[in-house]
Short mmCIF file of C-alpha atoms in Angstrom, two decimals:
data_model
loop_
_atom_site.label_atom_id
_atom_site.label_comp_id
_atom_site.label_asym_id
_atom_site.label_seq_id
_atom_site.Cartn_x
_atom_site.Cartn_y
_atom_site.Cartn_z
CA MET A 13 -30.78 159.05 -3.83
CA ASP A 14 -33.64 159.64 -1.47
CA PHE A 15 -32.98 157.82 1.77
CA ASN A 16 -35.98 159.25 3.56
CA LEU A 17 -38.20 156.55 4.97
CA LYS A 18 -41.53 156.35 3.27
CA LYS A 19 -44.48 155.76 5.47
CA ARG A 20 -46.53 152.79 4.45
CA ALA A 21 -50.23 153.17 4.20
CA ARG A 22 -51.79 151.83 7.36
CA GLN A 23 -54.34 149.15 6.86
CA ASP A 24 -56.93 148.71 9.58
CA VAL A 25 -57.81 145.10 10.20
CA LYS A 26 -61.47 144.71 10.90
CA VAL A 27 -62.34 141.91 13.25
CA GLU A 28 -65.83 140.63 12.72
CA VAL A 29 -67.65 140.18 15.99
CA ILE A 30 -70.31 137.51 15.81
CA SER A 31 -73.07 137.65 18.36
CA LEU A 32 -74.01 134.61 20.41
CA GLU A 33 -77.43 134.57 18.76
CA ALA A 34 -75.77 134.34 15.33
CA LYS A 35 -73.48 131.54 16.54
CA TYR A 36 -76.24 129.58 18.22
CA PRO A 37 -79.48 130.56 16.45
CA HIS A 38 -81.57 127.52 17.37
CA ASN A 39 -82.12 125.17 20.31
CA VAL A 40 -81.55 122.23 17.97
CA MET A 41 -78.19 122.20 16.17
CA LEU A 42 -76.24 119.43 14.45
CA TYR A 43 -72.93 119.98 16.34
CA HIS A 44 -71.14 120.15 13.00
CA TYR A 45 -68.49 122.83 13.56
CA PRO A 46 -66.22 122.67 16.64
CA PRO A 47 -66.39 125.78 18.86
CA THR A 48 -63.50 128.22 18.53
CA GLU A 49 -63.81 130.40 21.61
CA ASP A 50 -61.58 130.43 24.69
CA ILE A 51 -63.01 129.29 28.01
CA HIS A 52 -61.56 129.13 31.51
CA ILE A 53 -60.69 125.75 32.97
CA ASP A 54 -63.34 126.15 35.69
CA GLU A 55 -66.05 126.63 33.08
CA PHE A 56 -64.63 123.70 31.09
CA GLU A 57 -65.13 121.40 34.07
CA ASP A 58 -68.51 122.86 35.04
CA LEU A 59 -69.86 122.36 31.53
CA ALA A 60 -68.60 118.77 31.43
CA LEU A 61 -70.21 117.82 34.76
CA GLU A 62 -73.46 119.58 33.90
CA ARG A 63 -73.66 117.71 30.58
CA LEU A 64 -72.92 114.44 32.33
CA ARG A 65 -75.79 115.06 34.76
CA LEU A 66 -78.05 115.66 31.76
CA LEU A 67 -77.08 112.47 29.93
CA ARG A 68 -77.48 110.42 33.10
CA VAL A 69 -81.12 111.55 33.27
CA PHE A 70 -81.76 109.90 29.90
CA ASP A 71 -79.72 106.88 30.95
CA ARG A 72 -81.89 106.37 34.03
CA ALA A 73 -85.05 106.68 31.93
CA THR A 74 -83.73 103.98 29.59
CA THR A 75 -82.69 101.69 32.44
CA LYS A 76 -86.17 101.96 33.95
CA GLY A 77 -87.55 100.53 30.70
CA LEU A 78 -89.67 103.56 29.81
CA ARG A 79 -90.59 103.72 26.11
CA ILE A 80 -88.93 106.76 24.58
CA PHE A 81 -91.28 109.72 24.02
CA SER A 82 -94.12 108.03 25.88
CA ASP A 83 -95.98 110.20 28.38
CA ASP A 84 -94.33 108.33 31.27
CA TRP A 85 -90.89 108.85 29.69
CA LYS A 86 -91.42 112.58 29.21
CA GLU A 87 -92.82 113.01 32.70
CA TYR A 88 -89.87 111.18 34.23
CA VAL A 89 -87.23 113.05 32.19
CA ASN A 90 -88.77 116.45 32.93
CA ALA A 91 -89.04 115.70 36.65
CA GLU A 92 -85.44 114.45 36.84
CA MET A 93 -84.11 117.51 34.99
CA THR A 94 -85.94 119.76 37.43
CA ARG A 95 -84.63 117.80 40.42
CA ASP A 96 -81.04 117.89 39.13
CA GLY A 97 -81.07 121.65 38.55
CA LEU A 98 -81.11 121.36 34.73
CA ARG A 99 -83.93 123.81 34.04
CA GLY A 100 -81.98 125.41 31.19
CA TYR A 101 -81.87 122.10 29.32
CA LEU A 102 -85.50 121.49 30.27
CA ARG A 103 -86.51 124.74 28.52
CA MET A 104 -84.71 123.60 25.38
CA GLY A 105 -87.16 120.69 25.20
CA MET A 106 -90.23 122.89 25.59
CA PRO A 107 -92.22 124.61 22.78
CA SER A 108 -90.90 128.08 22.06
CA SER A 109 -92.84 131.01 23.49
CA GLY A 110 -91.72 133.26 20.64
CA THR A 111 -90.01 135.71 23.01
CA LYS A 112 -86.22 135.93 22.86
CA HIS A 113 -84.33 135.77 26.15
CA GLU A 114 -80.61 136.21 26.73
CA ALA A 115 -80.66 133.22 29.12
CA ASP A 116 -81.90 130.97 26.32
CA VAL A 117 -79.06 132.05 24.01
CA GLN A 118 -76.54 131.45 26.79
CA MET A 119 -78.06 128.00 27.31
CA ARG A 120 -77.57 127.15 23.64
CA ARG A 121 -73.92 128.07 24.04
CA ARG A 122 -73.56 125.80 27.08
CA ASP A 123 -75.28 123.01 25.19
CA TYR A 124 -72.96 123.35 22.19
CA LEU A 125 -69.69 123.65 24.12
CA SER A 126 -70.48 120.87 26.58
CA HIS A 127 -71.27 118.41 23.79
CA PHE A 128 -67.81 118.86 22.28
CA ILE A 129 -66.11 118.69 25.66
CA LEU A 130 -67.69 115.32 26.38
CA ARG A 131 -66.56 114.01 23.00
CA LEU A 132 -63.03 114.18 24.40
CA ALA A 133 -63.97 112.07 27.42
CA TYR A 134 -66.07 109.48 25.59
CA CYS A 135 -63.99 108.79 22.48
CA ARG A 136 -61.60 106.64 24.51
CA SER A 137 -63.31 103.26 24.12
CA GLU A 138 -66.12 101.65 22.14
CA ASP A 139 -68.24 101.10 25.25
CA LEU A 140 -67.98 104.76 26.24
CA GLN A 141 -68.73 105.85 22.68
CA ARG A 142 -71.86 103.70 22.48
CA TRP A 143 -73.17 105.07 25.77
CA PHE A 144 -72.44 108.68 24.80
CA VAL A 145 -73.91 108.46 21.29
CA ALA A 146 -77.10 106.76 22.53
CA ARG A 147 -77.70 109.37 25.23
CA GLU A 148 -76.89 112.30 22.93
CA MET A 149 -79.34 111.03 20.33
CA GLU A 150 -82.06 110.76 22.96
CA PHE A 151 -81.44 114.36 24.00
CA PHE A 152 -81.39 115.50 20.36
CA LYS A 153 -84.76 113.85 19.69
CA TYR A 154 -86.10 115.27 22.95
CA LYS A 155 -85.31 118.79 21.73
CA PHE A 156 -86.47 118.21 18.17
CA ALA A 157 -89.86 116.92 19.34
CA ALA A 158 -90.60 120.38 20.79
CA LEU A 159 -90.16 122.22 17.47
CA SER A 160 -93.17 123.67 15.70
CA THR A 161 -93.82 123.13 11.99
CA ALA A 162 -92.35 126.54 11.19
CA GLU A 163 -89.24 125.85 13.31
CA ILE A 164 -88.72 122.49 11.58
CA LYS A 165 -88.76 124.30 8.21
CA MET A 166 -86.19 126.78 9.52
CA PHE A 167 -84.03 123.93 10.81
CA LEU A 168 -84.13 122.10 7.47
CA ASP A 169 -83.23 125.26 5.54
CA ALA A 170 -80.45 126.24 7.96
CA ASN A 171 -78.82 122.81 7.69
CA ASN A 172 -79.21 122.45 3.91
CA PHE A 173 -81.64 119.54 3.90
CA GLN A 174 -82.77 119.53 0.29
CA ILE A 175 -86.31 118.47 1.05
CA HIS A 176 -89.50 120.51 0.92
CA PRO A 177 -93.09 119.91 1.98
CA LEU A 178 -95.55 118.62 -0.58
CA THR A 179 -97.81 121.06 -2.32
CA GLU A 180 -101.58 120.65 -1.99
CA GLU A 181 -101.73 119.12 -5.45
CA GLN A 182 -99.03 116.58 -4.57
CA LYS A 183 -100.85 115.67 -1.33
CA ASP A 184 -104.10 115.10 -3.21
CA GLU A 185 -102.37 112.55 -5.46
CA VAL A 186 -101.44 110.32 -2.52
CA LYS A 187 -104.02 111.36 0.08
CA ASP A 188 -105.58 107.88 0.39
CA GLY A 189 -102.19 106.38 1.24
CA LEU A 190 -101.49 109.16 3.74
CA TYR A 191 -104.82 108.57 5.49
CA GLU A 192 -104.14 104.85 5.88
CA SER A 193 -100.49 105.13 6.99
CA THR A 194 -100.80 108.00 9.48
CA VAL A 195 -101.79 106.30 12.72
CA GLY A 196 -103.58 108.05 15.56
CA GLN A 197 -104.71 111.10 13.58
CA SER A 198 -108.12 111.99 12.23
CA VAL A 199 -108.62 112.82 8.55
CA SER A 200 -109.08 116.50 9.36
CA LYS A 201 -105.79 116.63 11.28
CA ILE A 202 -103.94 114.70 8.57
CA GLU A 203 -105.06 117.31 6.04
CA LEU A 204 -103.43 120.00 8.18
CA LEU A 205 -100.14 118.12 8.49
CA GLU A 206 -97.27 118.76 6.14
CA PHE A 207 -95.60 115.80 4.44
CA TYR A 208 -92.16 115.37 2.90
CA LYS A 209 -91.17 113.05 0.07
CA VAL A 210 -87.82 111.30 0.65
CA PRO A 211 -86.12 108.07 -0.53
CA PHE A 212 -87.41 105.25 1.65
CA THR A 213 -83.83 104.21 2.50
CA GLN A 214 -83.53 107.37 4.65
CA VAL A 215 -86.36 106.31 6.97
CA LEU A 216 -85.96 102.58 7.38
CA ASP A 217 -87.08 102.76 11.00
CA LEU A 218 -90.40 104.27 9.88
CA VAL A 219 -90.72 101.64 7.16
CA ARG A 220 -90.05 98.87 9.66
CA THR A 221 -92.78 100.12 12.00
CA ARG A 222 -95.17 100.98 9.13
CA ARG A 223 -95.40 104.63 10.05
CA CYS A 224 -95.14 106.11 6.56
CA TYR A 225 -96.66 105.71 3.12
CA ILE A 226 -94.37 104.26 0.42
CA LYS A 227 -94.84 104.67 -3.31
CA ALA A 228 -92.38 104.14 -6.16
CA GLY A 229 -89.38 103.96 -3.84
CA PHE A 230 -90.24 107.11 -1.91
CA ALA A 231 -91.58 107.52 1.60
CA TYR A 232 -94.05 110.24 2.56
CA VAL A 233 -93.14 111.45 6.05
CA ASN A 234 -95.18 113.86 8.16
CA THR A 235 -93.65 116.67 10.19
CA HIS A 236 -93.79 114.78 13.48
CA ASP A 237 -91.65 111.95 12.05
CA MET A 238 -89.01 114.20 10.47
CA VAL A 239 -86.83 113.44 13.48
CA SER A 240 -86.09 110.12 11.78
CA ILE A 241 -84.38 111.90 8.88
CA VAL A 242 -82.55 114.61 10.78
CA GLY A 243 -81.64 112.14 13.53
CA ALA A 244 -79.77 110.00 11.00
CA LYS A 245 -77.79 113.08 9.96
CA GLN A 246 -77.05 113.98 13.58
CA LEU A 247 -75.91 110.43 14.31
CA GLU A 248 -73.50 110.58 11.37
CA GLU A 249 -72.11 113.92 12.57
CA ILE A 250 -71.50 112.64 16.10
CA GLU A 251 -69.89 109.37 14.98
CA LEU A 252 -67.54 111.19 12.59
CA GLY A 253 -66.74 113.70 15.35
CA MET A 254 -65.92 110.90 17.79
CA GLN A 255 -63.49 109.38 15.29
CA ALA A 256 -61.80 112.75 14.83
CA ALA A 257 -61.55 113.26 18.61
CA LYS A 258 -60.03 109.81 19.06
CA ALA A 259 -57.37 110.58 16.47
CA PHE A 260 -55.84 113.38 18.56
CA ILE A 261 -56.80 112.36 22.10
CA ALA A 262 -53.13 111.68 22.88
CA ASP A 263 -52.32 115.34 22.18
CA VAL A 264 -55.17 116.46 24.43
CA GLU A 265 -53.99 114.25 27.29
CA ALA A 266 -50.58 115.92 27.14
CA ASP A 267 -52.28 118.90 28.80
CA GLU A 268 -52.25 117.99 32.49
CA ARG A 269 -54.95 120.57 33.20
CA ILE A 270 -57.64 118.49 31.58
CA ALA A 271 -56.19 114.98 31.19
CA ARG A 272 -57.07 113.82 34.69
CA MET A 273 -60.59 115.21 34.47
CA ILE A 274 -61.58 113.68 31.13
CA LYS A 275 -60.13 110.28 32.07
CA SER A 276 -62.27 110.01 35.19
CA LEU A 277 -65.33 111.92 34.01
CA HIS A 278 -67.60 108.94 33.26
CA ASN A 279 -67.31 107.69 36.85
CA SER A 280 -67.62 111.14 38.41
CA TYR A 281 -70.31 111.79 41.00
CA THR A 282 -72.50 114.67 39.80
CA GLY A 283 -75.09 114.92 42.56
CA LYS A 284 -75.41 116.94 45.73
CA ASP A 285 -72.32 117.60 47.86
CA TYR A 286 -72.52 115.79 51.22
CA THR A 287 -69.07 116.79 52.50
CA VAL A 288 -70.50 118.58 55.52
CA CYS A 289 -73.99 118.41 57.01
CA ARG A 290 -74.64 122.01 58.02
CA ASP A 291 -78.24 121.77 59.14
CA GLU A 292 -78.49 118.64 61.28
CA SER A 293 -76.53 116.94 64.05
CA VAL A 294 -76.85 113.20 64.61
CA PRO A 295 -75.87 111.87 68.07
CA ILE A 296 -74.05 108.55 68.00
CA GLU A 297 -76.52 107.15 70.54
CA SER A 298 -79.15 107.09 67.76
CA LEU A 299 -77.02 105.21 65.20
CA ASP A 300 -78.33 101.75 66.15
CA GLN A 301 -81.91 102.80 65.46
CA LEU A 302 -81.02 104.85 62.38
CA SER A 303 -79.14 101.88 60.88
CA LYS A 304 -82.42 99.96 60.86
CA THR A 305 -84.67 102.74 59.61
CA SER A 306 -82.66 105.14 57.44
CA MET A 307 -79.36 103.61 56.32
CA PRO A 308 -78.90 101.87 52.98
CA LEU A 309 -77.84 98.25 52.99
CA CYS A 310 -74.14 99.05 52.46
CA MET A 311 -73.98 101.29 55.55
CA ARG A 312 -76.24 99.18 57.73
CA MET A 313 -73.99 96.17 57.19
CA CYS A 314 -70.89 98.23 58.07
CA HIS A 315 -72.56 99.46 61.26
CA GLU A 316 -73.59 95.96 62.32
CA HIS A 317 -70.11 94.64 61.56
CA ILE A 318 -68.54 97.26 63.84
CA ARG A 319 -71.02 96.54 66.62
CA SER A 320 -70.44 92.78 66.48
CA GLN A 321 -66.71 92.64 65.69
CA HIS A 322 -65.58 95.90 67.33
CA HIS A 323 -63.28 96.43 64.38
CA ILE A 324 -63.47 97.10 60.67
CA LYS A 325 -60.78 97.21 57.97
CA HIS A 326 -59.54 100.42 56.38
CA GLY A 327 -61.93 100.35 53.40
CA GLY A 328 -64.91 99.98 55.71
CA ARG A 329 -63.65 102.73 58.04
CA MET A 330 -63.37 105.13 55.12
CA GLN A 331 -66.76 104.21 53.63
CA TYR A 332 -68.72 104.28 56.89
CA GLY A 333 -66.72 107.03 58.63
CA LEU A 334 -67.26 109.53 55.81
CA PHE A 335 -70.92 108.55 55.62
CA LEU A 336 -71.33 109.37 59.34
CA LYS A 337 -69.65 112.73 58.81
CA GLY A 338 -72.05 113.48 55.94
CA ILE A 339 -75.22 112.72 57.92
CA GLY A 340 -74.21 115.05 60.76
CA VAL A 341 -71.97 113.17 63.22
CA THR A 342 -69.49 115.69 64.66
CA LEU A 343 -65.75 115.11 64.85
CA GLU A 344 -65.93 114.75 68.64
CA ASP A 345 -68.75 112.21 68.48
CA SER A 346 -67.01 110.32 65.69
CA LEU A 347 -63.85 110.00 67.79
CA ARG A 348 -65.94 108.79 70.70
CA PHE A 349 -67.84 106.24 68.57
CA TRP A 350 -64.74 104.65 67.05
CA ARG A 351 -62.81 104.73 70.35
CA GLU A 352 -65.59 103.05 72.31
CA GLU A 353 -65.92 100.24 69.77
CA PHE A 354 -62.26 99.60 69.00
CA THR A 355 -61.11 99.71 72.63
CA LYS A 356 -63.28 96.68 73.30
CA LYS A 357 -60.52 94.77 71.49
CA MET A 358 -57.45 96.96 72.08
CA ASP A 359 -56.12 99.44 74.57
CA VAL A 360 -56.61 103.18 74.20
CA ASP A 361 -52.95 103.86 73.35
CA LYS A 362 -53.07 101.50 70.35
CA PHE A 363 -56.24 103.14 69.10
CA THR A 364 -54.71 106.59 69.48
CA ARG A 365 -51.52 105.58 67.64
CA SER A 366 -53.14 103.61 64.82
CA TYR A 367 -56.62 105.01 64.14
CA GLU A 368 -57.24 108.43 65.65
CA TYR A 369 -55.21 110.36 63.08
CA ASN A 370 -57.31 108.96 60.22
CA ILE A 371 -60.51 110.33 61.76
CA TYR A 372 -59.02 113.82 62.11
CA HIS A 373 -57.74 113.50 58.54
CA ASN A 374 -61.19 112.69 57.12
CA TYR A 375 -62.65 115.77 58.79
CA GLY A 376 -59.95 117.99 57.27
CA LYS A 377 -58.20 118.76 60.57
CA LYS A 378 -54.85 117.08 59.98
CA GLY A 379 -52.55 116.23 57.12
CA SER A 380 -53.48 117.93 53.86
CA MET A 381 -56.42 119.72 55.56
CA VAL A 382 -58.85 118.45 52.92
CA ASN A 383 -62.43 117.93 54.08
CA TYR A 384 -63.16 114.66 52.31
CA THR A 385 -66.53 113.90 50.80
CA PRO A 386 -68.53 110.73 51.56
CA TYR A 387 -68.39 107.99 48.95
CA SER A 388 -71.01 108.02 46.18
CA CYS A 389 -72.75 104.90 44.88
CA LEU A 390 -70.49 104.84 41.83
CA LYS A 391 -67.36 104.77 43.97
CA ILE A 392 -68.76 102.14 46.34
CA ILE A 393 -69.84 99.90 43.45
CA LYS A 394 -66.32 100.10 42.02
CA GLU A 395 -64.71 99.07 45.32
CA MET A 396 -63.11 95.61 45.23
CA ALA A 397 -63.90 94.02 48.59
CA ALA A 398 -61.58 91.20 49.71
CA PRO A 399 -62.63 88.28 51.94
CA GLY A 400 -63.36 89.57 55.43
CA ASP A 401 -64.22 93.05 54.20
CA CYS A 402 -67.70 94.46 54.75
CA HIS A 403 -67.46 97.57 52.55
CA GLY A 404 -68.49 97.89 48.92
CA CYS A 405 -71.98 97.47 47.46
CA PRO A 406 -73.66 94.33 48.89
CA TYR A 407 -75.93 94.07 45.86
CA LYS A 408 -72.79 93.54 43.80
CA THR A 409 -70.43 91.73 46.18
CA MET A 410 -72.78 89.25 47.88
CA ASP A 411 -73.80 86.00 46.21
CA PRO A 412 -77.56 85.75 45.49
CA THR A 413 -78.25 83.21 48.26
CA SER A 414 -76.56 85.27 50.97
CA LEU A 415 -78.16 88.47 49.74
CA LYS A 416 -81.64 86.94 49.80
CA ALA A 417 -81.03 85.68 53.35
CA LYS A 418 -79.86 89.14 54.43
CA LEU A 419 -82.91 90.85 52.87
CA SER A 420 -85.19 88.32 54.52
CA ALA A 421 -83.53 88.95 57.90
CA TYR A 422 -84.19 92.67 57.40
CA GLY A 423 -87.92 92.03 57.04
CA LEU A 424 -88.53 91.89 53.29
CA SER A 425 -91.21 89.50 52.05
CA ALA A 426 -90.50 86.85 49.43
CA GLY A 427 -92.18 88.99 46.79
CA GLY A 428 -90.17 92.04 47.83
CA ILE A 429 -86.93 90.08 47.68
CA ASP A 430 -87.79 88.97 44.14
CA GLU A 431 -88.36 92.59 43.12
CA VAL A 432 -84.94 93.60 44.46
CA MET A 433 -83.20 90.58 42.92
CA HIS A 434 -84.77 91.41 39.54
CA PHE A 435 -82.55 94.50 39.36
CA VAL A 436 -79.54 92.79 40.96
CA SER A 437 -79.57 90.06 38.28
CA ARG A 438 -79.33 92.78 35.63
CA ASN A 439 -76.50 94.61 37.41
CA HIS A 440 -78.74 97.61 38.17
CA TYR A 441 -77.52 97.91 41.74
CA GLN A 442 -78.76 101.47 42.34
CA PHE A 443 -82.27 100.55 41.18
CA ALA A 444 -82.13 97.57 43.53
CA CYS A 445 -81.30 100.00 46.34
CA GLY A 446 -84.19 102.25 45.32
CA LYS A 447 -86.56 99.27 45.39
CA TYR A 448 -85.23 98.32 48.86
CA PHE A 449 -85.98 101.89 49.97
CA MET A 450 -89.57 101.67 48.70
CA LEU A 451 -90.21 98.33 50.40
CA THR A 452 -88.72 99.31 53.76
CA HIS A 453 -90.46 102.70 53.84
CA ASN A 454 -93.83 101.61 52.39
CA SER A 455 -93.35 104.31 49.77
CA THR A 456 -95.16 104.46 46.42
CA VAL A 457 -92.48 106.66 44.87
CA GLU A 458 -89.15 105.11 43.96
CA PRO A 459 -86.31 107.59 44.66
CA THR A 460 -83.27 107.94 42.44
CA ILE A 461 -80.46 106.65 44.65
CA ASN A 462 -76.97 107.75 43.64
CA HIS A 463 -75.45 108.35 47.07
CA PRO A 464 -75.83 106.64 50.48
CA ASN A 465 -76.25 110.04 52.11
CA LYS A 466 -79.07 110.85 49.69
CA TYR A 467 -80.74 107.59 50.78
CA PHE A 468 -80.44 108.67 54.42
CA GLU A 469 -81.69 112.18 53.69
CA GLU A 470 -84.71 110.95 51.69
CA SER A 471 -85.55 108.51 54.49
CA GLN A 472 -85.43 111.22 57.15
CA ILE A 473 -87.56 113.53 55.00
CA LEU A 474 -90.14 110.78 54.49
CA MET A 475 -90.20 110.10 58.23
CA GLY A 476 -90.69 113.79 58.96
CA ASN A 477 -87.35 114.32 60.69
CA ARG A 478 -85.88 116.65 58.08
CA GLN A 479 -87.21 119.19 55.60
CA LYS A 480 -86.85 118.74 51.85
CA ARG A 481 -84.26 120.98 50.26
CA ALA A 482 -84.70 122.91 47.04
CA PRO A 483 -83.77 120.84 43.94
CA GLY A 484 -80.44 121.14 42.19
CA PRO A 485 -76.79 120.63 43.07
CA ALA A 486 -74.99 122.81 45.54
CA PRO A 487 -73.38 125.86 43.89
CA ALA A 488 -69.65 125.97 43.47
CA ASN A 489 -67.75 127.56 46.32
CA ASN A 490 -65.94 130.65 45.09
CA LYS A 491 -63.70 130.78 48.18
CA LEU A 492 -62.38 127.39 47.28
CA ARG A 493 -61.47 128.41 43.76
CA THR A 494 -59.54 131.35 45.19
CA ALA A 495 -57.77 129.25 47.80
CA ILE A 496 -56.86 126.23 45.73
CA LYS A 497 -56.78 126.68 41.96
CA GLY A 498 -56.45 124.23 39.15
CA GLY A 499 -57.31 120.56 38.95
CA ALA A 500 -58.22 119.85 42.57
CA ASN A 501 -61.17 117.53 43.03
CA ARG A 502 -63.95 119.90 43.97
CA SER A 503 -66.14 117.18 45.40
CA MET A 504 -63.38 116.41 47.91
CA LEU A 505 -62.69 120.01 48.80
CA THR A 506 -66.02 121.81 49.09
CA GLY A 507 -66.92 121.58 52.73
CA ASP A 508 -66.07 123.39 55.95
CA ASP A 509 -66.52 127.01 55.05
CA ASP A 510 -64.91 128.76 58.00
CA ASP A 511 -62.21 131.28 57.25
CA GLU A 512 -59.60 129.49 59.28
CA LEU A 513 -59.83 126.34 57.18
CA TRP A 514 -59.52 128.29 53.96
CA ARG A 515 -56.40 130.06 55.25
CA ILE A 516 -54.96 126.69 56.20
CA ALA A 517 -55.89 125.24 52.81
CA GLU A 518 -54.14 128.10 51.06
CA THR A 519 -50.90 127.64 53.00
CA GLN A 520 -51.05 123.86 52.47
CA GLU A 521 -51.61 124.05 48.70
CA LYS A 522 -48.14 122.85 47.70
CA VAL A 523 -48.18 120.06 50.25
CA TYR A 524 -51.59 118.94 49.08
CA GLN A 525 -50.52 118.88 45.44
CA SER A 526 -47.47 116.75 46.18
CA GLN A 527 -49.45 114.35 48.35
CA LYS A 528 -52.44 113.97 46.07
CA GLY A 529 -50.73 114.27 42.69
CA ILE A 530 -53.05 116.87 41.25
CA ALA A 531 -52.06 119.21 38.43
CA GLU A 532 -50.24 122.47 39.02
CA ALA A 533 -52.28 125.54 39.80
CA PHE A 534 -53.03 127.83 36.85
CA ASP A 535 -55.05 130.89 35.89
CA ASP A 536 -54.96 130.86 32.09
CA ASP A 537 -57.71 129.98 29.64
CA LEU A 538 -58.14 126.89 27.50
CA ASP A 539 -58.25 127.36 23.75
CA LEU A 540 -60.99 125.06 22.48
CA THR A 541 -59.71 125.54 18.94
CA GLU A 542 -56.49 123.70 19.84
CA ILE A 543 -58.27 120.97 21.78
CA ILE A 544 -61.32 120.15 19.70
CA GLU A 545 -60.84 121.41 16.16
#
């Protein structure tokens, strides 16, 4: 017997490396196959918030009543994308230059991954699904409208749409019908267009609006209206994907790293960080005048309540106190402001024992050492104000009669009050605030108000007291991600950037996690195959 070990032939396993360009070949894709790559938790959250900012641009355009794809709609969407720092997505909706850029391929990847990440957050209820699907379809059509005739052909071939343009002979047979049904185009331009023959049931929206020629059960659709056909396919893909995501959302939520984030994503604030005002300092002696000229209604009413009552409940102290910090009131001035008002009703010792600690805490100097961010409009609107409270959004909490009286007392005309109440009656409280801004500043441009501190900043810029900053959200703070890892709320933490605070934050990490209930720190990657597939 031969007991010598025989060496087995070694088989080399070849791993096929697929380039990003091969994975994401076009700006417009149907989001059919879930992504299979690993990404870090930080990128997971960044992609989700960036996508949410994008979809909110389309939501604001819809709420303003702009007709989709009209010139006003396109101008508004493009301007909002630029303002929100979404230039990568803006380029995806522009005609291709023909030159390939690595940044464009990377943007396609971000687009693809972020869509699937948001499926996890928006499959949780029918209301969330409807909002998500509507906004995603608007973005899909926005991108598709920028494709050239050649790119549309490539898209149809790549996604196995079994439809082909008519030949010249086929066009001649139905040319009279094409001339009559193609609105807004001259005969010469119609002859240059390509048309596709499809069952009329696939383009019922075009049939309903009489934008296609129908003969013998078939519709003849030009290139510009092909979005109606491919949009129906995209809608089907997204709806099926949402059902699949809903089926295993319980398994996803078992991962504490992402459960908290996806549950609260829809109500997340995605604008500029106002945790600390680095460039300006506002003396408390100017607050009375600023409340009349530059504060939104919610903050002006808090200020007036404090001045008249010399006290305000906890919810109001948090809302107004953080707002003051964000506009540039220093810790020392804030202590002085609250002490001077409250000690008109109580002695200094009671104020020190009961209220002083909270002010230090909000500025990140005591307790968990977290530099808290001012409240956004979304958070203020969600606040449930009890009788006697003055915080919350007055457009939501006040009855119409009282609100009209308040607006009148603040100098609005009857016509101006009606304009504000038009939005209030439709629960568009932020648009009501934007209209209030226009009327009180004699401005012809209505700002997008999503944060009280943004309202204040825009007012000061308009009055010439501050300079306009470059568009886009503040970049993520890398020191923070080193100091406190994991699921911490970045909007609450990004702030005072001095080294001492970061050293304190690092030593207080465990205390902060136990106090705030955030997930454990981690450094590993998320496998999107396990989560999404």
